[in-house]
Amino acid sequence: MANQTRGCINSTLGIDEACLVLKDLTNYPAIFHAIAREAYMGLGFPLANLEPGTNTSLIISTKRPLHIYYQTIEDGQYRDNCHTAYNFKEHGLYRWNLSDGGICHEIETLRQPVQSYLPIFAVFMLLVILAILRSATSVVIRVIRGKLSPDNVQDDLDRLQENESVTHTVIVTTKSSMRIKSVDAFRGIALLLMIFVNNGGGQYVFFNHSAWFGLTVADLVLPWFAWVMGLSITISKRAELRVTTSRLMIITRCIRRFVLLILLGLMVNSIHSKTLHDLRIPGVLQLLAVAYFVCTILETIFMKPHTQDTLLQFGRFAMFRDIVDSWPQWLIMTCIVTTHTLITFLLPVPNCPSGFFSPGGKYQYYGKYENCTAGAAGYIDRMLFGEHMYPVTNDPVYGPIARHDPEGLMNTISAIFIVYLGVHAGKILIQYYQCNSRVIRWLLWAVLTGIVAGILCKFSASEGVIPISKKMMTLSYVLACSSLAFLLYTILYVLIDYKQVWSGAPFIYAGSNPIFIYVGHVLTKGLFPWAWHYAHSCHAVELIINLWTTVLWGLIGYVLYRSDVIITI
């Protein structure tokens, strides 16, 4: 939260740091407290001990708006003074005068902060310019090709040769050409965004995961990746069933892929483990493996290889055939979601309230629920995994909190529902042939899931019956991310597959080899030439490094794509 430093006025400030000068005008010793405004529930971090008549300067975080106050110690009694919230800015110099008698002074700005968002604006403008130049170049090339067409510049012999070549044209199919571009583009967006945020996202708060509640750009990448994996399940399993692949063979391949994903996940986790005793068992690949396994088994058992006559099979419900045709899967999904919700609200957790969604910790609720982190989900993970999960962390926003794992058992159950919503998006794609039919249904699902998510969380970050939390993968979080996934895929489908005004590049390249690129970026994270260290870092430097890492993996994906190399497991 902050570092007490004498004379930070002339010191070098780092990323998301400001200097705050506290001028103690009280007649008593005082303690300065601060905590992220979103995390304040009774207590703040004690950051500085102040003596009457002294000035104390300290480096303070600017990542989030802070709730600040000070306590005076009068005759052995602690008295709170001047609770207020303030949004400090990077590299700014501020002063706050502390007084007795309930007098609260305004926070003064002694030195203006820097424009920390200027680098991201510059990158955005550069990308816009490049996109415009690329579009203009395409138009020019088309015009030139039109002027140099065979009708204008070739003689009769050339025409004859061209006609012969057209007559005997051989259509060459590759692994890449057989793939649906909008699906690969969606997957590539999620993957490259994941690489960017995992490497730091330029150290911008909105490119990092939310502290506990709320939704940032970084919080979208994993559910989007899971969602599009579900869409791919529908396409691949329908194709396999249509070529008379036995269901037993499909299940056998599913089990094989499930085991390989689990092993890859444990291998990735072992990078940060010294012994098997502290090897983390849950992980991103493990979560995806379980969700993939459950949804694939369901589709393999219940999916029909061919769409039967719509009117005869569904009658008046023909327009809902994508739902009616999958009623067994939806029934099972309803049971899974209901069970998850009932466990969340009804499972008795020692010394904790039911339906607890907060991080708990030392500074929330006056420390009353210090060991209740993540409620029932955290309790189950601690009982199930023990030492084989994330350790106790000193969260920079909430302080020390108990063990929990964002890819634990309850979160994995939530991921199953995310994947199945993607499965259903794939069913809309293969069961309806007109663009309007597909687009309308995807948009309706986007609206429906978005409204339900909003109702559950009261259209806020931390309120409602079920608040939005990536750490716990709450139902409102799952629905909100799925809503945005339906919307994004609809846009990509129209632009890439239907209107064909965009090829999906450069995202389709990375999206063709997602597992290889994901594992590769984890294994090479922080290593040269993918990244390097800088003595005096800032947002601009971090942004350049993180963008270079992302671009480099995009280039690797491009080489594989052009070489027609598709690495699957």
XYZ file of C-alpha atoms in Angstrom:
569
model
C 0.000 0.000 0.000
C 2.755 2.455 0.944
C 6.329 2.759 2.141
C 7.252 5.165 4.925
C 10.213 7.095 3.551
C 11.769 10.221 4.990
C 12.265 12.771 2.242
C 10.363 11.078 -0.599
C 9.908 14.561 -2.058
C 13.236 14.285 -3.890
C 13.297 10.520 -4.324
C 12.696 8.639 -7.560
C 9.134 7.359 -7.728
C 8.269 4.120 -9.482
C 5.225 2.970 -11.393
C 1.919 3.891 -9.720
C 3.588 5.748 -6.877
C 3.054 9.224 -5.453
C 4.555 11.134 -2.534
C 2.305 12.188 0.330
C 3.514 14.616 2.988
C 1.688 14.380 6.322
C 1.973 17.483 8.486
C 0.937 16.604 12.040
C -0.638 19.688 13.653
C -2.259 17.677 16.447
C -1.250 17.644 20.099
C -1.157 13.865 20.243
C 0.690 10.997 18.568
C -1.189 9.770 15.510
C -1.352 6.764 13.202
C -2.080 7.244 9.494
C -4.255 4.552 7.844
C -5.034 3.872 4.196
C -6.749 1.134 2.234
C -8.222 0.781 -1.247
C -11.649 2.385 -1.235
C -13.231 -0.763 -2.668
C -11.773 -2.825 0.190
C -12.678 -0.557 3.119
C -14.954 -2.311 5.582
C -13.986 -0.919 8.955
C -10.187 -0.929 9.065
C -7.265 0.375 7.048
C -3.570 -0.451 6.871
C -1.542 1.429 9.520
C 1.125 3.046 7.337
C 2.878 5.683 9.428
C 3.337 6.629 13.100
C 3.294 10.404 13.508
C 4.589 12.646 16.282
C 3.036 16.053 17.089
C 4.548 18.945 15.141
C 6.483 16.768 12.655
C 6.355 16.242 8.924
C 6.378 12.703 7.539
C 6.528 11.844 3.861
C 5.721 8.434 2.448
C 5.391 6.804 -0.935
C 1.794 5.827 -1.550
C 0.125 3.668 -4.184
C -1.890 5.260 -6.966
C -3.312 2.041 -8.423
C -6.738 2.563 -6.867
C -8.633 5.344 -5.076
C -7.800 5.163 -1.368
C -9.839 5.509 1.781
C -7.601 7.379 4.237
C -7.907 8.549 7.832
C -5.784 8.988 10.949
C -6.138 7.986 14.553
C -4.988 10.174 17.432
C -3.945 8.479 20.646
C -5.517 10.501 23.458
C -5.010 9.199 27.017
C -4.509 5.695 25.725
C -7.687 5.835 23.623
C -7.743 5.671 19.829
C -9.922 8.216 18.060
C -10.661 8.117 14.323
C -10.357 11.392 12.428
C -11.212 12.653 8.962
C -12.284 9.616 6.987
C -12.077 10.574 3.335
C -11.445 9.062 -0.095
C -8.902 10.374 -2.555
C -7.592 9.288 -5.948
C -3.856 10.001 -5.942
C -2.155 10.211 -9.335
C 1.191 8.800 -10.435
C 4.298 10.827 -9.460
C 2.207 13.572 -7.896
C 3.298 15.357 -4.699
C 0.567 15.873 -2.124
C 0.255 17.314 1.387
C -2.335 16.650 4.072
C -2.492 18.645 7.283
C -3.721 16.700 10.313
C -5.514 18.648 13.032
C -7.396 18.101 16.298
C -10.998 18.893 17.048
C -12.572 17.198 14.045
C -11.111 19.712 11.591
C -10.518 18.050 8.222
C -8.222 19.781 5.766
C -8.298 19.375 2.013
C -5.466 17.427 0.383
C -3.193 19.857 -1.467
C -1.396 19.115 -4.729
C 2.162 20.463 -4.546
C 3.388 18.910 -7.798
C 1.210 17.861 -10.697
C 1.194 14.142 -11.588
C 2.425 12.746 -14.904
C 0.170 11.673 -17.770
C 0.488 7.931 -17.139
C -2.080 6.995 -19.799
C -0.306 8.807 -22.630
C 1.681 5.693 -23.762
C -1.457 3.565 -24.124
C -3.119 6.375 -26.096
C -0.079 6.603 -28.379
C -0.150 2.845 -29.026
C -3.866 2.977 -29.766
C -3.399 5.774 -32.288
C -0.511 3.891 -33.925
C -2.689 0.796 -34.343
C -5.484 2.893 -35.851
C -3.060 4.445 -38.356
C -1.660 1.021 -39.310
C -5.174 -0.348 -39.800
C -6.069 2.598 -42.051
C -2.877 2.177 -44.094
C -3.503 -1.530 -44.496
C -7.062 -0.913 -45.713
C -5.880 1.775 -48.119
C -3.170 -0.540 -49.463
C -5.741 -3.274 -50.100
C -7.930 -0.851 -52.058
C -4.973 0.317 -54.175
C -3.958 -3.259 -54.952
C -7.495 -4.090 -56.067
C -7.564 -1.035 -58.345
C -4.193 -1.933 -59.891
C -5.267 -5.511 -60.449
C -8.403 -4.252 -62.132
C -6.429 -2.033 -64.520
C -3.977 -4.818 -65.274
C -6.670 -7.391 -65.847
C -6.211 -9.935 -68.673
C -8.871 -8.196 -70.797
C -6.714 -5.071 -70.990
C -3.121 -6.174 -71.297
C -2.967 -9.726 -72.598
C -3.210 -10.965 -76.147
C -5.286 -13.850 -77.405
C -2.626 -16.420 -76.621
C -2.422 -15.210 -73.040
C -6.182 -15.431 -72.757
C -6.146 -18.965 -74.075
C -3.467 -19.973 -71.613
C -5.412 -18.367 -68.776
C -8.617 -20.157 -69.767
C -6.770 -23.440 -69.808
C -5.313 -22.760 -66.401
C -8.730 -21.868 -65.021
C -10.234 -24.986 -66.516
C -7.636 -27.176 -64.859
C -7.392 -25.314 -61.567
C -6.603 -27.579 -58.637
C -8.010 -26.440 -55.318
C -5.374 -27.059 -52.659
C -6.764 -27.639 -49.190
C -4.659 -27.228 -46.082
C -5.261 -27.728 -42.392
C -5.594 -23.982 -41.963
C -8.052 -23.525 -44.831
C -10.442 -26.087 -43.329
C -10.835 -24.120 -40.098
C -13.544 -21.558 -39.303
C -11.753 -18.219 -39.293
C -14.065 -16.429 -36.873
C -13.480 -19.161 -34.276
C -9.700 -18.948 -34.651
C -9.859 -15.142 -34.539
C -11.877 -15.223 -31.317
C -9.487 -17.736 -29.785
C -6.501 -15.703 -30.943
C -7.874 -12.513 -29.371
C -8.350 -14.287 -26.046
C -4.916 -15.938 -26.242
C -2.868 -12.868 -27.224
C -4.730 -10.773 -24.670
C -3.920 -13.442 -22.070
C -0.223 -13.279 -22.959
C -0.269 -9.475 -22.769
C -1.920 -9.304 -19.338
C 0.029 -12.258 -17.907
C 3.238 -10.402 -18.682
C 2.060 -7.266 -16.911
C -0.189 -5.379 -19.321
C 2.055 -2.322 -19.166
C 1.415 -2.309 -15.389
C -1.941 -0.632 -15.965
C -4.607 -1.547 -13.418
C -7.300 -2.215 -16.028
C -4.966 -4.696 -17.761
C -4.547 -6.626 -14.514
C -7.013 -8.845 -12.700
C -9.474 -7.168 -10.367
C -8.513 -7.240 -6.696
C -11.561 -9.363 -5.852
C -14.794 -7.818 -7.107
C -15.521 -6.241 -10.467
C -14.482 -6.915 -14.037
C -11.360 -5.802 -15.896
C -10.044 -6.643 -19.362
C -7.747 -9.267 -17.825
C -10.712 -10.993 -16.172
C -12.247 -11.754 -19.575
C -9.469 -13.808 -21.151
C -9.883 -17.142 -19.328
C -13.699 -17.354 -19.625
C -13.497 -16.303 -23.282
C -10.926 -19.012 -23.941
C -13.170 -21.568 -22.186
C -16.244 -20.319 -24.069
C -14.698 -20.664 -27.520
C -13.357 -24.086 -26.531
C -16.983 -25.094 -26.039
C -17.906 -23.731 -29.464
C -15.118 -25.832 -30.989
C -16.395 -28.946 -29.176
C -19.718 -28.711 -31.012
C -18.107 -28.327 -34.421
C -15.531 -31.080 -33.977
C -17.816 -33.661 -32.376
C -20.562 -33.152 -34.961
C -17.966 -33.645 -37.709
C -16.616 -36.795 -36.080
C -20.079 -38.287 -35.657
C -20.969 -37.504 -39.266
C -18.008 -39.506 -40.562
C -19.260 -42.467 -38.532
C -16.596 -42.254 -35.843
C -17.858 -44.405 -32.978
C -18.885 -42.642 -29.788
C -16.601 -44.957 -27.837
C -13.637 -43.822 -29.941
C -14.542 -40.151 -29.363
C -14.752 -40.735 -25.599
C -11.373 -42.491 -25.683
C -9.787 -39.488 -27.436
C -11.467 -37.180 -24.926
C -9.949 -39.088 -22.004
C -6.543 -38.954 -23.688
C -6.745 -35.182 -24.171
C -8.008 -34.727 -20.615
C -5.001 -36.587 -19.197
C -2.532 -34.679 -21.398
C -3.974 -31.315 -20.361
C -3.749 -32.266 -16.688
C -0.116 -33.336 -17.093
C 0.742 -30.142 -19.004
C -0.909 -28.099 -16.262
C 1.091 -29.815 -13.526
C 4.258 -29.338 -15.567
C 3.560 -25.611 -15.840
C 2.841 -25.411 -12.096
C 6.089 -27.184 -11.255
C 8.042 -24.149 -12.500
C 7.225 -22.381 -9.231
C 7.473 -25.441 -6.953
C 10.606 -26.644 -5.206
C 9.290 -30.055 -4.152
C 6.230 -32.237 -4.682
C 5.093 -31.153 -1.215
C 4.291 -27.634 -2.420
C 3.272 -28.503 -5.997
C 0.087 -26.634 -6.835
C -2.527 -29.043 -8.176
C -5.184 -26.656 -9.572
C -4.348 -24.530 -12.584
C -5.673 -22.982 -15.788
C -5.052 -26.056 -17.951
C -6.494 -28.341 -15.275
C -9.636 -26.224 -15.128
C -9.979 -26.301 -18.908
C -9.321 -30.054 -18.954
C -12.164 -30.841 -16.534
C -14.610 -28.480 -18.257
C -13.660 -29.886 -21.666
C -14.048 -33.468 -20.449
C -17.525 -32.964 -18.953
C -18.933 -31.040 -21.925
C -17.394 -33.378 -24.516
C -18.764 -36.482 -22.782
C -22.238 -34.922 -22.644
C -22.178 -33.985 -26.325
C -20.772 -37.342 -27.380
C -23.559 -39.177 -25.573
C -26.513 -36.975 -26.525
C -25.581 -35.172 -29.769
C -27.359 -36.274 -32.944
C -24.966 -36.634 -35.889
C -27.534 -35.306 -38.396
C -30.251 -32.678 -38.025
C -33.595 -34.375 -38.683
C -36.578 -32.768 -40.370
C -37.250 -29.696 -38.279
C -41.040 -29.509 -38.606
C -41.618 -33.214 -38.036
C -39.270 -33.378 -35.066
C -40.095 -30.144 -33.248
C -43.376 -28.897 -34.695
C -44.285 -25.510 -33.297
C -40.961 -25.420 -31.388
C -38.872 -25.606 -34.568
C -37.437 -22.125 -34.019
C -36.092 -23.338 -30.655
C -34.618 -26.570 -31.977
C -31.120 -25.675 -30.756
C -32.481 -25.721 -27.195
C -35.099 -28.479 -27.494
C -32.650 -30.766 -29.274
C -30.278 -30.441 -26.306
C -32.733 -30.771 -23.422
C -30.758 -33.574 -21.684
C -27.579 -31.459 -21.660
C -29.462 -28.392 -20.424
C -31.087 -30.450 -17.688
C -27.670 -31.635 -16.513
C -26.237 -28.112 -16.728
C -29.146 -26.808 -14.649
C -28.391 -29.436 -12.017
C -24.696 -28.485 -12.009
C -25.392 -24.748 -11.639
C -28.062 -25.363 -8.975
C -25.739 -27.637 -6.996
C -22.946 -25.063 -7.168
C -25.296 -22.313 -5.952
C -26.713 -24.414 -3.109
C -23.221 -25.347 -1.908
C -22.192 -21.679 -2.021
C -25.119 -20.537 0.112
C -25.858 -23.539 2.332
C -22.567 -25.311 3.087
C -21.662 -24.684 6.755
C -18.211 -23.083 6.988
C -16.779 -22.930 10.536
C -16.988 -19.429 12.062
C -18.144 -17.934 8.758
C -21.512 -16.660 7.533
C -23.331 -18.573 4.804
C -23.070 -17.274 1.263
C -19.816 -15.435 1.956
C -18.215 -13.984 -1.190
C -15.600 -11.622 0.224
C -11.843 -12.135 0.685
C -12.163 -11.718 4.457
C -8.709 -11.076 5.830
C -7.399 -8.937 8.625
C -8.763 -5.572 7.511
C -12.269 -6.525 6.381
C -15.182 -6.523 8.824
C -12.737 -5.583 11.614
C -11.037 -8.966 11.158
C -14.181 -10.854 12.209
C -14.049 -13.184 9.180
C -10.287 -13.328 8.772
C -10.237 -17.032 7.837
C -13.360 -17.010 5.663
C -11.670 -16.166 2.354
C -13.896 -17.135 -0.612
C -16.522 -18.664 1.667
C -17.591 -22.207 0.791
C -15.363 -22.324 -2.308
C -12.235 -21.475 -0.317
C -13.185 -23.868 2.465
C -13.630 -26.782 0.022
C -10.309 -26.061 -1.685
C -8.454 -25.880 1.632
C -9.955 -29.217 2.681
C -9.345 -30.855 -0.707
C -5.926 -29.535 -1.761
C -4.321 -28.518 1.547
C -0.778 -27.375 0.825
C -1.137 -28.035 -2.900
C -2.676 -24.673 -3.780
C -1.804 -20.999 -3.611
C -0.259 -20.129 -0.212
C -1.467 -17.507 2.230
C -0.973 -14.177 0.503
C -0.478 -10.656 1.793
C -2.854 -9.045 -0.659
C -1.868 -5.436 -1.468
C -5.533 -4.409 -1.355
C -7.078 -6.577 1.358
C -4.072 -7.504 3.457
C -3.307 -11.057 4.672
C -6.001 -13.468 3.456
C -6.421 -17.222 3.840
C -5.557 -19.802 1.186
C -7.783 -19.887 -1.856
C -7.331 -20.867 -5.484
C -8.907 -19.094 -8.475
C -8.855 -22.420 -10.361
C -10.122 -24.547 -7.470
C -12.916 -27.111 -7.506
C -15.892 -24.742 -7.251
C -14.418 -22.435 -9.886
C -13.874 -25.409 -12.171
C -17.566 -26.284 -11.826
C -18.380 -22.718 -12.869
C -16.073 -23.114 -15.880
C -18.116 -26.124 -17.030
C -21.104 -23.828 -17.466
C -18.992 -21.280 -19.367
C -17.805 -23.981 -21.757
C -21.340 -25.264 -22.276
C -22.609 -21.803 -23.178
C -19.924 -21.883 -25.881
C -21.148 -25.338 -26.898
C -24.605 -23.899 -27.397
C -23.202 -21.046 -29.490
C -21.690 -23.723 -31.712
C -25.056 -25.467 -32.030
C -26.582 -22.248 -33.297
C -23.769 -22.092 -35.853
C -24.332 -25.608 -37.238
C -28.122 -25.898 -36.946
C -29.075 -22.620 -38.621
C -27.896 -21.744 -42.114
C -28.988 -18.133 -42.526
C -26.832 -15.377 -41.084
C -29.814 -13.545 -39.584
C -30.952 -16.665 -37.735
C -27.537 -17.120 -36.190
C -26.909 -13.473 -35.355
C -30.324 -12.917 -33.757
C -29.934 -15.945 -31.507
C -26.398 -15.052 -30.445
C -27.498 -11.503 -29.642
C -30.515 -12.766 -27.694
C -28.218 -14.961 -25.628
C -25.901 -11.981 -25.077
C -28.810 -9.881 -23.824
C -30.288 -12.665 -21.686
C -27.056 -13.619 -19.933
C -26.132 -9.957 -19.481
C -29.480 -9.051 -17.893
C -29.429 -12.039 -15.530
C -25.852 -11.199 -14.522
C -26.877 -7.602 -13.884
C -29.849 -8.639 -11.754
C -27.697 -10.966 -9.646
C -25.095 -8.261 -8.941
C -27.469 -5.250 -9.009
C -25.466 -3.962 -11.983
C -22.555 -3.176 -9.650
C -19.204 -4.749 -8.819
C -19.588 -5.921 -5.212
C -23.284 -5.811 -4.415
C -26.319 -7.959 -5.114
C -27.158 -11.534 -4.231
C -24.152 -12.817 -6.179
C -21.490 -10.144 -6.832
C -19.097 -10.311 -9.787
C -15.837 -11.967 -8.747
C -13.214 -13.565 -10.958
C -11.456 -15.002 -7.906
C -14.555 -17.095 -7.161
C -15.965 -17.358 -10.715
C -19.386 -16.453 -9.398
C -22.506 -17.059 -11.478
C -22.859 -13.346 -12.237
C -19.241 -13.301 -13.443
C -19.802 -16.347 -15.647
C -22.914 -14.844 -17.225
C -21.378 -11.389 -17.707
C -18.293 -12.796 -19.455
C -20.435 -15.121 -21.574
C -22.642 -12.205 -22.585
C -19.618 -10.329 -23.895
C -18.366 -13.525 -25.584
C -21.648 -13.944 -27.494
C -21.469 -10.299 -28.551
C -17.824 -10.413 -29.636
C -18.233 -13.636 -31.600
C -21.293 -12.257 -33.380
C -19.250 -9.277 -34.561
C -16.364 -11.494 -35.686
C -18.668 -13.890 -37.518
C -20.342 -11.084 -39.480
C -17.070 -9.342 -40.380
C -14.965 -12.427 -41.147
C -17.201 -15.301 -42.270
C -20.291 -13.545 -43.606
C -19.292 -10.162 -45.031
C -15.649 -11.245 -45.483
C -14.389 -7.691 -45.043
C -11.664 -8.911 -42.670
C -9.559 -12.052 -42.795
C -9.218 -12.263 -39.016
C -5.479 -11.558 -39.203
C -3.366 -11.405 -37.154
C -5.425 -13.187 -34.505
C -6.224 -16.298 -36.559
C -2.534 -17.231 -36.566
C -2.240 -17.551 -32.802
C -5.745 -19.019 -32.579
C -4.716 -21.991 -34.717
C -2.185 -23.270 -32.141
C -3.538 -22.100 -28.778
C -2.178 -24.783 -26.427
C 1.337 -24.665 -27.898
C 1.501 -20.882 -27.682
C 0.007 -20.757 -24.177
C 2.426 -23.321 -22.748
C 5.316 -21.736 -24.639
C 4.626 -18.280 -23.243
C 4.425 -19.645 -19.689
C 7.749 -21.498 -20.033
C 9.543 -18.477 -21.545
C 7.952 -15.782 -19.383
C 10.542 -13.197 -18.376
C 13.263 -14.699 -20.588
C 15.124 -12.935 -23.394
C 14.233 -12.332 -26.235
C 10.590 -12.480 -25.145
C 11.226 -9.994 -22.346
C 14.002 -8.149 -20.593
C 14.558 -6.153 -17.429
C 14.925 -2.407 -17.249
C 16.671 -0.479 -14.470
C 14.241 2.444 -14.249
C 10.897 1.180 -15.406
C 7.797 3.171 -16.299
C 4.475 2.514 -17.995
C 5.875 3.283 -21.447
C 8.784 0.843 -21.059
C 6.604 -1.907 -19.578
C 4.040 -1.415 -22.324
C 6.681 -1.760 -25.047
C 8.117 -4.917 -23.460
C 4.716 -6.550 -22.968
C 3.578 -5.651 -26.475
C 6.816 -7.059 -27.897
C 6.224 -10.341 -26.021
C 2.713 -10.538 -27.449
C 3.818 -9.639 -30.994
C 6.632 -12.195 -30.900
C 4.245 -14.989 -30.000
C 1.916 -13.721 -32.704
C 4.780 -14.020 -35.210
C 5.491 -17.565 -34.019
C 1.822 -18.348 -34.579
C 2.053 -16.810 -38.073
C 5.046 -18.989 -39.024
C 3.215 -22.118 -37.868
C 0.068 -21.052 -39.722
C 1.887 -20.356 -42.999
C 3.728 -23.656 -42.661
C 0.371 -25.386 -42.177
C 1.512 -26.735 -38.817
C -1.389 -27.277 -36.391
C -0.209 -28.691 -33.064
C -2.968 -30.444 -31.148
C -3.058 -32.812 -28.214
